[in-house]
XYZ file of C-alpha atoms in Angstrom:
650
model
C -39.643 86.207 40.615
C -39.812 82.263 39.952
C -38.102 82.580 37.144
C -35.148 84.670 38.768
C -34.538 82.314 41.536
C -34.597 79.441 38.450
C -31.667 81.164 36.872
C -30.119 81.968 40.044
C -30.019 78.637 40.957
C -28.669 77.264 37.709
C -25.836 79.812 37.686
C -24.627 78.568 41.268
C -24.870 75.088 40.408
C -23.205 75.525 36.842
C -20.249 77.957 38.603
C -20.057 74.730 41.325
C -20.090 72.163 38.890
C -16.869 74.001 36.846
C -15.313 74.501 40.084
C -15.756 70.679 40.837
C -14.472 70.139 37.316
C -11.280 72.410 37.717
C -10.086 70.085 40.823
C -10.064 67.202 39.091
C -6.707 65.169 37.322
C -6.836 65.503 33.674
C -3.391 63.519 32.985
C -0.615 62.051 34.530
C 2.716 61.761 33.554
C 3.946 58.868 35.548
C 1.563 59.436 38.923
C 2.514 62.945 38.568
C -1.476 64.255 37.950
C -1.822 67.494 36.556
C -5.416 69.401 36.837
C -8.006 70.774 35.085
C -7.375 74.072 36.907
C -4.178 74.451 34.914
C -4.838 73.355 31.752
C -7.387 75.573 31.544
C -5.540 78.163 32.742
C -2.684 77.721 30.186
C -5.101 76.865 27.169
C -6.805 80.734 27.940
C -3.816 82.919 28.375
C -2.383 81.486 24.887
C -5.466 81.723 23.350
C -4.969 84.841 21.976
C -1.893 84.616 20.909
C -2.114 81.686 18.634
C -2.856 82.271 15.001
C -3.153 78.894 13.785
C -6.988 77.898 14.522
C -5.586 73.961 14.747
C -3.229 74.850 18.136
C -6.848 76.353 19.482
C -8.194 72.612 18.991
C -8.417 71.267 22.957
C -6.922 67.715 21.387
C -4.162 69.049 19.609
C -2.996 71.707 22.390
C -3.686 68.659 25.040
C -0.679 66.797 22.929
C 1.355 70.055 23.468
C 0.742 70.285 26.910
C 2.030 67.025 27.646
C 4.655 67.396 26.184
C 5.793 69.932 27.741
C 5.008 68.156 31.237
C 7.371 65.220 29.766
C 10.118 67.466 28.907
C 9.642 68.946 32.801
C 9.986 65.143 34.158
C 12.786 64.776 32.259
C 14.405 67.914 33.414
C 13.812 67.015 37.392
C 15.209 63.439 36.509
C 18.118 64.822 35.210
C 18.768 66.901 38.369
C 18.442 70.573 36.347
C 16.829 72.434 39.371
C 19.724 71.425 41.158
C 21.939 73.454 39.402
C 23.840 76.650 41.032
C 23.134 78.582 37.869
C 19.410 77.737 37.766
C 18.740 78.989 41.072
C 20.350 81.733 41.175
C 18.527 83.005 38.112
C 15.454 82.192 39.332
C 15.840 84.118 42.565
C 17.081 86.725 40.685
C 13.669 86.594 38.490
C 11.436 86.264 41.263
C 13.103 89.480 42.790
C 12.476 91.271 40.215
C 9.198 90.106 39.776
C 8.171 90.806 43.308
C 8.495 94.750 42.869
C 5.998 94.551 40.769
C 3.701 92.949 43.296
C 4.764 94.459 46.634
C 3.228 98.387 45.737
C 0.512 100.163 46.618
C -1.258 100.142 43.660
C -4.137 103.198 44.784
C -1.141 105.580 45.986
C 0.759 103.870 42.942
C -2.769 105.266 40.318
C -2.401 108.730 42.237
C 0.889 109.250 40.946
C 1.130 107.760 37.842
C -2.047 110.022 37.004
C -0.226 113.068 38.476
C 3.348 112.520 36.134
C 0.614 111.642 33.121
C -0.705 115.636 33.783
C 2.847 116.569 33.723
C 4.643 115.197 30.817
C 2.175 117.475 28.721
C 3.551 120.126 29.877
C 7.526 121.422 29.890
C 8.904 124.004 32.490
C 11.289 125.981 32.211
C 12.885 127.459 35.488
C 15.739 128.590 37.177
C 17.417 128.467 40.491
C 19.188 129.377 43.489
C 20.719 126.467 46.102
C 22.151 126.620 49.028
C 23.948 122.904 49.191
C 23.665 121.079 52.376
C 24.157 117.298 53.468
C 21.233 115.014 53.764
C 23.086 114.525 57.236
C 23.692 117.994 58.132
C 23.640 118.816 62.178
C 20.628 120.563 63.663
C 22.961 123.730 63.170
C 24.003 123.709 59.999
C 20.706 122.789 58.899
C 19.013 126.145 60.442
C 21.659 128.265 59.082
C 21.188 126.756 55.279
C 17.827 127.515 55.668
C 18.412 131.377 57.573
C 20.394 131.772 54.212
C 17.527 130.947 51.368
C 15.368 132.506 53.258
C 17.420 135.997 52.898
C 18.373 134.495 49.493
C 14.207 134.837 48.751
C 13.792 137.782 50.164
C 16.528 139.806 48.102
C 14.881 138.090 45.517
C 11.808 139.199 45.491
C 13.879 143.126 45.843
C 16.547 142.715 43.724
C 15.280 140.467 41.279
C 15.747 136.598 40.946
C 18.246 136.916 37.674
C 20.316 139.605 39.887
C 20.602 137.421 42.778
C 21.823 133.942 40.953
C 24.472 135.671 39.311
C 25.903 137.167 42.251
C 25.732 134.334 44.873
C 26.549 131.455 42.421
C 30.093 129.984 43.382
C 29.813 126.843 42.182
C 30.921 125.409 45.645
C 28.289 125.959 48.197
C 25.680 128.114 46.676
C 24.714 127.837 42.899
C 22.448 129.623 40.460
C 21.493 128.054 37.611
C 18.937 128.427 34.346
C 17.538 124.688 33.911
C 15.550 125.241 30.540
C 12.937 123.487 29.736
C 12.063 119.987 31.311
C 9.241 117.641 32.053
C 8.378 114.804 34.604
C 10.993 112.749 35.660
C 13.767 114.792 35.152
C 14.631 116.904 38.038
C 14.118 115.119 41.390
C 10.691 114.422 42.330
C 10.382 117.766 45.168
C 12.025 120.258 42.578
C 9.578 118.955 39.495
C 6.686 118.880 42.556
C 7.327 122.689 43.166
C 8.275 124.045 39.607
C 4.979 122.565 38.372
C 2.958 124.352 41.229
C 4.464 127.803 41.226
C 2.932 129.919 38.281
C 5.172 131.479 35.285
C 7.037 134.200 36.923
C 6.556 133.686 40.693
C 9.736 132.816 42.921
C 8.810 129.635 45.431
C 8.724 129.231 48.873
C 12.432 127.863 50.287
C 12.030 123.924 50.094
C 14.461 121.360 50.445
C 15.910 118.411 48.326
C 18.578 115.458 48.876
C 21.428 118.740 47.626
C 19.958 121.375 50.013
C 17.369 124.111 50.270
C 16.588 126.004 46.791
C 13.834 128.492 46.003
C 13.249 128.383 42.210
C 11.641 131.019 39.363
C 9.278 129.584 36.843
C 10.552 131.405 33.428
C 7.867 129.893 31.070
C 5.407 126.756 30.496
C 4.462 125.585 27.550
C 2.467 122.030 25.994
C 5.128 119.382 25.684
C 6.310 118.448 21.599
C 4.480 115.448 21.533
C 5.851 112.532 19.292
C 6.040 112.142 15.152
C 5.234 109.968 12.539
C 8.163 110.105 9.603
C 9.347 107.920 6.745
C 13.132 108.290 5.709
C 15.468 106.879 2.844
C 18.726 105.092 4.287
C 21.695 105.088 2.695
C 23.723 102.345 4.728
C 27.536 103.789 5.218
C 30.083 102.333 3.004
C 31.863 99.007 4.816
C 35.640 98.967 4.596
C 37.437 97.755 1.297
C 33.168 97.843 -0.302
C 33.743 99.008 -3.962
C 30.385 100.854 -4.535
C 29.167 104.266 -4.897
C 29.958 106.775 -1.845
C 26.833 106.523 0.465
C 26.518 110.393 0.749
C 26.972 110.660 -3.153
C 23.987 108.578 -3.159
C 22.074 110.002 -0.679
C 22.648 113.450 -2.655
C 21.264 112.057 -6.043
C 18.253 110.424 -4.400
C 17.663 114.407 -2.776
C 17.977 116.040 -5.754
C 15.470 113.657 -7.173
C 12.827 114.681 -4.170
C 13.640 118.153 -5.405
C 12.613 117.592 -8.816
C 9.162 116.485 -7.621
C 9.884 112.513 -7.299
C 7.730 110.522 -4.924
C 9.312 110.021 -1.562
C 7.317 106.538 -1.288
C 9.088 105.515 -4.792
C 12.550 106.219 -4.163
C 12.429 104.686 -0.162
C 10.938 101.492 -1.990
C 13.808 101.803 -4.710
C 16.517 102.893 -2.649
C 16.605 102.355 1.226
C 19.140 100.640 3.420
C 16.159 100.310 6.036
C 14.773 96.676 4.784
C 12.059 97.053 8.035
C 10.786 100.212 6.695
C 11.813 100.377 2.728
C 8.977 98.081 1.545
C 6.675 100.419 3.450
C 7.788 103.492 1.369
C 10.236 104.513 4.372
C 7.275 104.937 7.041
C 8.574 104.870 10.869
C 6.269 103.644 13.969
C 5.669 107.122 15.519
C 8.287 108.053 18.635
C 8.668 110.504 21.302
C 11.972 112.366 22.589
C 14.471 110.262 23.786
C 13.321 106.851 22.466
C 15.626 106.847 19.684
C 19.315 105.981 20.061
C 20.059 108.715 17.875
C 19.648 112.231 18.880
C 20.196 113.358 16.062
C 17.839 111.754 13.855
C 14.781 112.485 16.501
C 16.255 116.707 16.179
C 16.001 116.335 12.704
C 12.780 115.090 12.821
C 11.379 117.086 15.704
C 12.744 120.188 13.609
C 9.767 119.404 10.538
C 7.154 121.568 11.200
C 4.668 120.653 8.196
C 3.642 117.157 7.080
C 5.436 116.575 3.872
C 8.428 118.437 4.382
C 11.836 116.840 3.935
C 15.153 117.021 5.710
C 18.281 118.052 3.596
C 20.437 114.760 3.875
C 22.005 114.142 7.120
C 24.511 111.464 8.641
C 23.995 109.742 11.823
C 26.259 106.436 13.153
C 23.970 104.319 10.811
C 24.218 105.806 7.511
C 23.055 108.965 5.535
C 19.011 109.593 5.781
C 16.571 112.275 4.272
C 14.058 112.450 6.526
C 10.101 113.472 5.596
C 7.199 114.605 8.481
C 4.417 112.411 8.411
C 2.374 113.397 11.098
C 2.820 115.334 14.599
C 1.230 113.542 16.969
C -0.108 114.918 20.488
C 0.853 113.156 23.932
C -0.554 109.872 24.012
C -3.651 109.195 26.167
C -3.296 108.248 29.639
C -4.034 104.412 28.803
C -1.211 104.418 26.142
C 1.396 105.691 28.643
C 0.123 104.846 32.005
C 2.884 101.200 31.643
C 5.460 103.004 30.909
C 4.962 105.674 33.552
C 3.779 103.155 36.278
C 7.723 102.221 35.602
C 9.353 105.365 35.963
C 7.332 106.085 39.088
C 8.518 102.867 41.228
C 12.092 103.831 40.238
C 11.708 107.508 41.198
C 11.920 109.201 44.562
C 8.021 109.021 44.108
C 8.755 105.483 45.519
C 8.877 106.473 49.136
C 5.450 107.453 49.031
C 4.427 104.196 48.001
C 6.330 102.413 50.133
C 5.223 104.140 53.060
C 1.687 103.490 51.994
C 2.239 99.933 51.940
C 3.705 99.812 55.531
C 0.856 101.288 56.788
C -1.106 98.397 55.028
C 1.117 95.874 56.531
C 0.772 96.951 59.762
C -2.799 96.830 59.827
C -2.694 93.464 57.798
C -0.323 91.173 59.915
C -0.677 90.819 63.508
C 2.339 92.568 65.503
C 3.016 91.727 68.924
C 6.122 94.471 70.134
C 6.595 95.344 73.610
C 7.982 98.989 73.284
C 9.578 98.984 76.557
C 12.514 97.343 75.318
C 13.995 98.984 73.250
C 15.351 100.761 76.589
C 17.491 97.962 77.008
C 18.399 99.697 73.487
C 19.404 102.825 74.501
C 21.353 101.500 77.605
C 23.828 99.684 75.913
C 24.538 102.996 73.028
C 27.416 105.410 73.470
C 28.858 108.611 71.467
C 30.990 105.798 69.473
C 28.094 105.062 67.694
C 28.523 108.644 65.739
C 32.237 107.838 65.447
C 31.014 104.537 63.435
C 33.370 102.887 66.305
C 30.375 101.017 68.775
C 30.404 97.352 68.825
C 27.966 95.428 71.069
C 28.895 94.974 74.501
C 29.796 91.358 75.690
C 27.213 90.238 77.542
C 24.540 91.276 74.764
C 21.721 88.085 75.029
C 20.648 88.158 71.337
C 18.472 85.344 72.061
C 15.351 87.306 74.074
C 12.258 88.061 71.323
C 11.891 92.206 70.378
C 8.961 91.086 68.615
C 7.139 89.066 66.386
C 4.875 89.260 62.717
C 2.369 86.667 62.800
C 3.769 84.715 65.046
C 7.724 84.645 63.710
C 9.516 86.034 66.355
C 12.460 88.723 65.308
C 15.099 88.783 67.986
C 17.349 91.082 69.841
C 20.328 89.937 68.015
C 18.695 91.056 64.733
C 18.230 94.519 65.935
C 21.450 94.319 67.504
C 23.350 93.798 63.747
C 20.844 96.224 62.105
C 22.213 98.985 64.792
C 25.711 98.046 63.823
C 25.150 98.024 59.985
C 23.578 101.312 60.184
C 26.430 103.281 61.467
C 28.070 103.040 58.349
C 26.126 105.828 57.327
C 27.288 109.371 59.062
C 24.607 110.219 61.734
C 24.714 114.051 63.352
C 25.029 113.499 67.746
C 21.165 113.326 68.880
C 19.435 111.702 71.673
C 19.530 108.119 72.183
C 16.196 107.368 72.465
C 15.428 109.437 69.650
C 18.020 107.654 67.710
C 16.725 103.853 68.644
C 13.122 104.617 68.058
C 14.233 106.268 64.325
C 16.246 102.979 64.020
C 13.246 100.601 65.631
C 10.960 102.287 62.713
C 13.176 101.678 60.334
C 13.990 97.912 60.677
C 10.191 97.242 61.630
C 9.195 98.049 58.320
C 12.107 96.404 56.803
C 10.777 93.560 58.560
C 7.476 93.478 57.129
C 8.317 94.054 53.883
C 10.631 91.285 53.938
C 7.628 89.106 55.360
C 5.257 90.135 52.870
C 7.941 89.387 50.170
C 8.838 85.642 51.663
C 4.912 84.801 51.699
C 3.962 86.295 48.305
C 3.537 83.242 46.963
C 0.657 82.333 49.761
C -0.721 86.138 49.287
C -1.120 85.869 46.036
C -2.137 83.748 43.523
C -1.383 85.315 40.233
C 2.225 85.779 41.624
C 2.792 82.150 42.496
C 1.202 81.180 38.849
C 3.791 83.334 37.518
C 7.143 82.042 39.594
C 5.770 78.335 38.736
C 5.925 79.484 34.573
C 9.064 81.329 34.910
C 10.546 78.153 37.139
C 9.416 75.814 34.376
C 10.432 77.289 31.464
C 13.607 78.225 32.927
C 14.296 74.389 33.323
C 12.696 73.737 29.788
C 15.499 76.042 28.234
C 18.600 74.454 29.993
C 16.929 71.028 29.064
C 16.392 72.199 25.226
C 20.324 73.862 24.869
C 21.880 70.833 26.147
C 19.453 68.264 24.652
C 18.336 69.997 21.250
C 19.769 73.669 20.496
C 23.734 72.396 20.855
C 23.342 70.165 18.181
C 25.003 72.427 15.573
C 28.331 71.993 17.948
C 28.087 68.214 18.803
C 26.152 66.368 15.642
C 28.195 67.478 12.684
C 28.091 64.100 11.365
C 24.916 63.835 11.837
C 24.029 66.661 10.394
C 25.723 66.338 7.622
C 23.802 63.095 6.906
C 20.464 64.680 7.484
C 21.662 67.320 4.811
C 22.189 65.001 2.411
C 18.795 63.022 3.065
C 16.892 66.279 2.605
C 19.166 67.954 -0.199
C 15.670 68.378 -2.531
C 14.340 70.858 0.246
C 17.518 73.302 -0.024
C 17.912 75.161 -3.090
C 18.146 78.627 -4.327
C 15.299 79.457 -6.822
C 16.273 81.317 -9.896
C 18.280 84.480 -10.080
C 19.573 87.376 -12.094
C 23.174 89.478 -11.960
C 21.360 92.150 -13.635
C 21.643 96.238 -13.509
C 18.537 98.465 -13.199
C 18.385 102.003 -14.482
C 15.562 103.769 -12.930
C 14.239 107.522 -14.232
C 11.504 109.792 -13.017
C 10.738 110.839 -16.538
C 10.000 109.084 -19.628
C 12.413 110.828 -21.716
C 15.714 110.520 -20.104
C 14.577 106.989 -19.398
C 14.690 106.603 -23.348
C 18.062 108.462 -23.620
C 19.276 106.072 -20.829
C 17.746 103.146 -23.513
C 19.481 104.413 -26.264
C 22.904 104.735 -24.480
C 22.402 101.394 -23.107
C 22.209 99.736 -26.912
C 24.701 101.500 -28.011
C 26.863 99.700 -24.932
C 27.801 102.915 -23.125
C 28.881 102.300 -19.658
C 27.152 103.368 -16.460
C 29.449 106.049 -15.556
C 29.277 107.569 -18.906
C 25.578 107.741 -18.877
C 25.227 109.354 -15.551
C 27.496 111.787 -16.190
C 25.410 112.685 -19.400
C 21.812 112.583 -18.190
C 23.140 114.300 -14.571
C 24.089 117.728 -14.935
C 24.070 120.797 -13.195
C 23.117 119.508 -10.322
C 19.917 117.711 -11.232
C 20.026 113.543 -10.620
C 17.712 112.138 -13.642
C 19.594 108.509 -13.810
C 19.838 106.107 -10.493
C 21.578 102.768 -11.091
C 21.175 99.562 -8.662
C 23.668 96.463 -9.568
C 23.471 92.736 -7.830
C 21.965 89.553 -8.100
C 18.477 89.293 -6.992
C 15.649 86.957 -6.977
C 12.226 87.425 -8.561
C 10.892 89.460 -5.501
C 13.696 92.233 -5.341
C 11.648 95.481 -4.551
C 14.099 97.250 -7.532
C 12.559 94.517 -10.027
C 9.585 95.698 -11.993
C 6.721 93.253 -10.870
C 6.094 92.734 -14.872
C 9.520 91.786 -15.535
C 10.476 88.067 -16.689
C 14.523 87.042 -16.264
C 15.742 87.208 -19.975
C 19.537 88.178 -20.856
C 19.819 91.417 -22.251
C 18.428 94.468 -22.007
C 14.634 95.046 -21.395
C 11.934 97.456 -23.126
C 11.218 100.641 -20.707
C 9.578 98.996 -17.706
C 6.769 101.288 -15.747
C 7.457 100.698 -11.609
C 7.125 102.599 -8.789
C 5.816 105.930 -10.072
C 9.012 105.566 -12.201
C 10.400 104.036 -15.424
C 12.982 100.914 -15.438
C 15.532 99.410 -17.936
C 16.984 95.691 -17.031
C 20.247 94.960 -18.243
C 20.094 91.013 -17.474
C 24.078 89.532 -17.707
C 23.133 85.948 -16.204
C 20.936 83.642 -15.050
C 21.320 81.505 -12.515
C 19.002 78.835 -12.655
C 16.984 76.762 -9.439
C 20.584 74.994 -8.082
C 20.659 72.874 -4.988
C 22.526 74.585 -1.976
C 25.732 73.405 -0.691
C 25.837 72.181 2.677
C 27.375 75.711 3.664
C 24.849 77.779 2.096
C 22.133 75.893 3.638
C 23.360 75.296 6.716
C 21.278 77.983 9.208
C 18.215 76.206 7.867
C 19.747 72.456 8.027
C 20.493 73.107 11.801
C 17.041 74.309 12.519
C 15.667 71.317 10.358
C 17.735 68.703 12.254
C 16.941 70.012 15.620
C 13.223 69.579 14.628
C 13.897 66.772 13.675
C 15.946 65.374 16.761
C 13.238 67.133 19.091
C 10.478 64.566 17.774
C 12.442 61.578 18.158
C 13.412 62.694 21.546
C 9.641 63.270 22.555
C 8.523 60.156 21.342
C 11.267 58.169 23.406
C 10.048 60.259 26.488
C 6.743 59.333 25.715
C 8.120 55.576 26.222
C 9.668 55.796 29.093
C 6.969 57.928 31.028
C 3.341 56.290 31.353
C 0.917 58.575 30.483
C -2.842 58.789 31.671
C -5.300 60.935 30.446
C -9.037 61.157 32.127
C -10.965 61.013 28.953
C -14.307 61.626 30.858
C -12.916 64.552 32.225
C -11.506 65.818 29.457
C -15.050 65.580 27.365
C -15.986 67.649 30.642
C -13.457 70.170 29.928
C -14.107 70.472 25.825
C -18.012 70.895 26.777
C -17.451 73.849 29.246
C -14.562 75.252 26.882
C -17.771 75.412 23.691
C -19.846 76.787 26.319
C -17.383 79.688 26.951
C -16.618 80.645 23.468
């Protein structure tokens, strides 16, 4: 038990002594301190991400760190917060960032798990609407639903197939088949019933933002999942290119597949795709819809057993043979939870959460109302109000308090406009105080959403943390473009000179203009040899070697450097043509016609790199002038403080 309270003890004093430690200045740049808290914080979250084991040395990221505090002084010197642009972008950001913030994240899990259940499975239904206005009167309302009521019932007599074709008029009633579908594709209370009626019952009537429907489920079945394929790319022909058709191409690098050549070999050999070529054609794996081209995922989706090719195909990015991989089941609900936990907050699914959170706020803040006046409310309203015509009356006192949120007070007036504003919206006739205390709900909430929203930054930490970063490196990017990155448009000279200093580090390395002859088998490869001493052209031999439909001869022409995937790894430049060369599950033959040896670039060919050199370049002399005209401090006793408990945490 001694020992317990020992180590009990130590761990409180060690957890108070770091929290001492994380309050204290580490640096300043020019009396501006910065503190231990955030270094710390900083140094962790890009811990991971660093490669380099020298930029995880405290020292060396320290140097980084104030750097980037210099280049912040700089930017608040220079009056960059100020700008219009700047803060209007970083409203816009912190908007956006807010939704992800202002949820209720238990509700938020519920649903999320709920569309996870559903996108393994696909429905397939039909059905019968009667169309009505979100707005409709009390009696139009009760005679859309009369009607899919009696719609049901002759239904369930006639038959639901019977019924849709006879009653669809594509004006105010429609039947319709839907086929198959999945989460997030029908609004959230038609996917909500069609996945809770069984395969061939009719639903109860229900009603939607269109109208009432009652639906049939036709079938149910596990959703397709996502694949794994590799394909061969044959990039389509630019205008005024002289080379070999792209779907000729495509067709003699099929027939080769046919004749039992290795899929791997010929992507390597002969792909557009540079991403994927080197990788013997292999795709990440994808789902339905991620693709930009449907066609290409149909193809795909249309391979039922691994190995099995496509016939060649065109889509908007060249020709492609396409081979199945793998089939791969719906992801776990870890792997897709993100990206549903986005579709969810954009869905009707939202309400729920929203609502949820109200009922948080409400609880949370303190809310001092006194419902007795909204009266005064429903005094001052009049039929013009569903005419969209009412104004407030003359004598209105906007100034008197309707309530307050923790202590704010929200006043008439505001009320008063939030009436007005929401008559733009058709409203059915209905009692005034019903209509006020709808319209009192309404902007309450509104009200405390907007609160929580203004104070997020006071609610929550890991918010404000991220508004700071995005805030800084906002300014840190207009400071860099105007400083560094537009170099390339006002430094010519200077660049120019820099190229010239630094001409030895810009060069091309040696090269060949040679043609490649690549066969599956080791005879027509030597056919191909002979034909080739005997100074036939290319034409000629592939018209000889392939016949009746059979591709035996591919041919690849350009200059290319040592590490061209259609160079045999074996192969030394030499002029001439080479001995049969074994690559890629296949033979080769290198015609070499020139050499170009190691030449300096010209300013133009190197210029990308020069550019990116310079502004290297220009960025360290620019640091090191900040450095002079900002005094730095740096705590060295705390920062000893903050190595130790850094080794102690690793």
């Amino acid at each position: 038990m001694v020992k317990y309270f020992l180590f009990l003890i130590c761990t409180v004093l060690s957890y108070s002594s770091f929290a001492q430690l994380e309050n204290q200045e580490l640096f300043s740049v020019d009396s501006t301190p910065v503190y231990v808290s955030e270094f710390i914080r900083v140094y962790k979250k890009n811990l991971d991400l660093v490669k380099d084991e020298s930029q995880k040395d405290v020292d060396a990221y320290l140097e980084l760190f104030i750097n980037y505090k210099l280049k912040l002084k700089e930017a608040y010197r220079l009056g960059y917060d100020d700008k219009p642009s700047y803060k209007q972008e970083l409203n816009n950001y912190r908007n956006q960032l807010a939704r992800n913030f202002l949820t209720d994240t238990e509700v938020t899990e519920e649903l999320v798990m709920e569309a996870y259940e559903r996108t393994k499975t696909e429905v397939n239904a039909s059905h019968i609407l009667v169309l009505l206005s979100e707005n409709a009167s009390p009696q139009d309302t009760l005679f859309a639903y009369n009607e899919i009521v009696n719609l049901r019932n002759r239904a369930l007599n006639e038959g639901f197939d019977k019924v849709k074709k006879e009653v669809h008029n594509g004006s105010t009633l429609f039947g319709e088949d839907l086929g198959f579908f999945t989460a997030f594709k029908m609004v959230y209370d038609f996917e909500s019933v069609a996945y809770n009626t069984a395969v061939g019952e009719i639903s109860q009537p229900f009603r939607t933002r269109f109208g009432y429907h009652i639906l049939k489920v036709n079938d149910k079945r596990d959703s397709r999942g996502s694949v794994k394929v590799a394909h061969i790319m044959v990039a389509l022909n630019k205008e005024g290119e002289k080379k070999e058709p792209a779907e000729t191409r495509i067709k003699d690098i099929y027939q080769k597949l046919k004749q039992g050549e290795s899929f791997e070999a010929l992507a390597q050999q002969f792909s557009d795709d540079t991403s994927s070529s080197a990788k013997g054609g292999i795709l990440e794996p994808f789902s339905g819809g991620q693709l930009t081209s449907e066609e290409f995922e149909n193809q795909a989706f249309e391979l039922n057993q691994p190995g099995e090719i496509t016939a060649p195909f065109k889509t908007h990015f060249g020709w492609h043979i396409v081979k199945l991989l793998e089939k791969i089941p719906v992801g776990t609900y870890q792997e897709l939870k993100p990206e549903l936990e986005v579709k969810v907050k954009r869905d009707a699914r939202a309400k729920q959460i929203s609502d949820s959170r109200v009922d948080n706020l409400k609880k949370k803040y303190e809310i001092k109302a006194i419902p007795e006046k909204l009266s005064y409310f429903e005094s001052i309203l009049t039929d013009d109000y569903f005419q969209r015509k009412w104004e407030l009356p003359e004598d209105f006192n906007g100034s008197q308090q309707l309530f307050s949120i923790e202590g704010k007070p929200v006043l008439y007036e505001e009320f008063g406009n939030f009436i007005l504003r929401s008559q733009r919206k058709p409203t059915p006739k209905k009692d005034y105080k019903v209509l006020v205390n709808e319209l009192y709900t309404q902007f309450l909430n509104a009200k405390l959403l907007a609160y929580q929203e203004q104070n997020l930054e006071n609610d929550n930490e890991e918010f404000a943390q991220i508004v700071n970063e995005y805030r800084d490196g906002l300014l840190l990017f207009d400071l860099m473009e105007q400083q560094i990155w537009n170099a390339a448009r006002t430094d010519t000279t200077q660049i120019k000179a820099f190229y010239e200093s630094h001409k030895a580090n810009y060069f091309w390395n040696e090269r060949i203009d040679a043609t490649i002859a690549t066969c599956k088998e080791k005879n027509s490869m030597k056919q191909v040899e002979e034909m080739l001493k005997n100074g036939k052209p290319v034409d000629e031999i592939k018209e000889t070697l392939n016949t009746n439909g059979k591709v035996h001869v591919i041919f690849t022409t350009g200059i290319m450097e040592a590490n061209n995937l259609a160079l045999p790894k074996n192969y030394q430049f030499k002029l001439g043509q080479s001995k049969i060369l074994k690559h890629n599950k296949s033979y080769s033959i290198v015609v070499g016609k020139e050499i170009l040896p190691k030449t300096t670039m010209s300013f133009e060919e190197a210029k990308g790199v020069v550019i990116s050199d310079y502004q290297t370049y220009k960025e360290e002399k620019w640091l090191k002038s900040l450095r002079e005209k900002y005094k730095i401090s740096v705590n060295k006793d705390v920062l000893n403080q903050v190595k130790t408990q850094l080794k102690k945490e690793q």
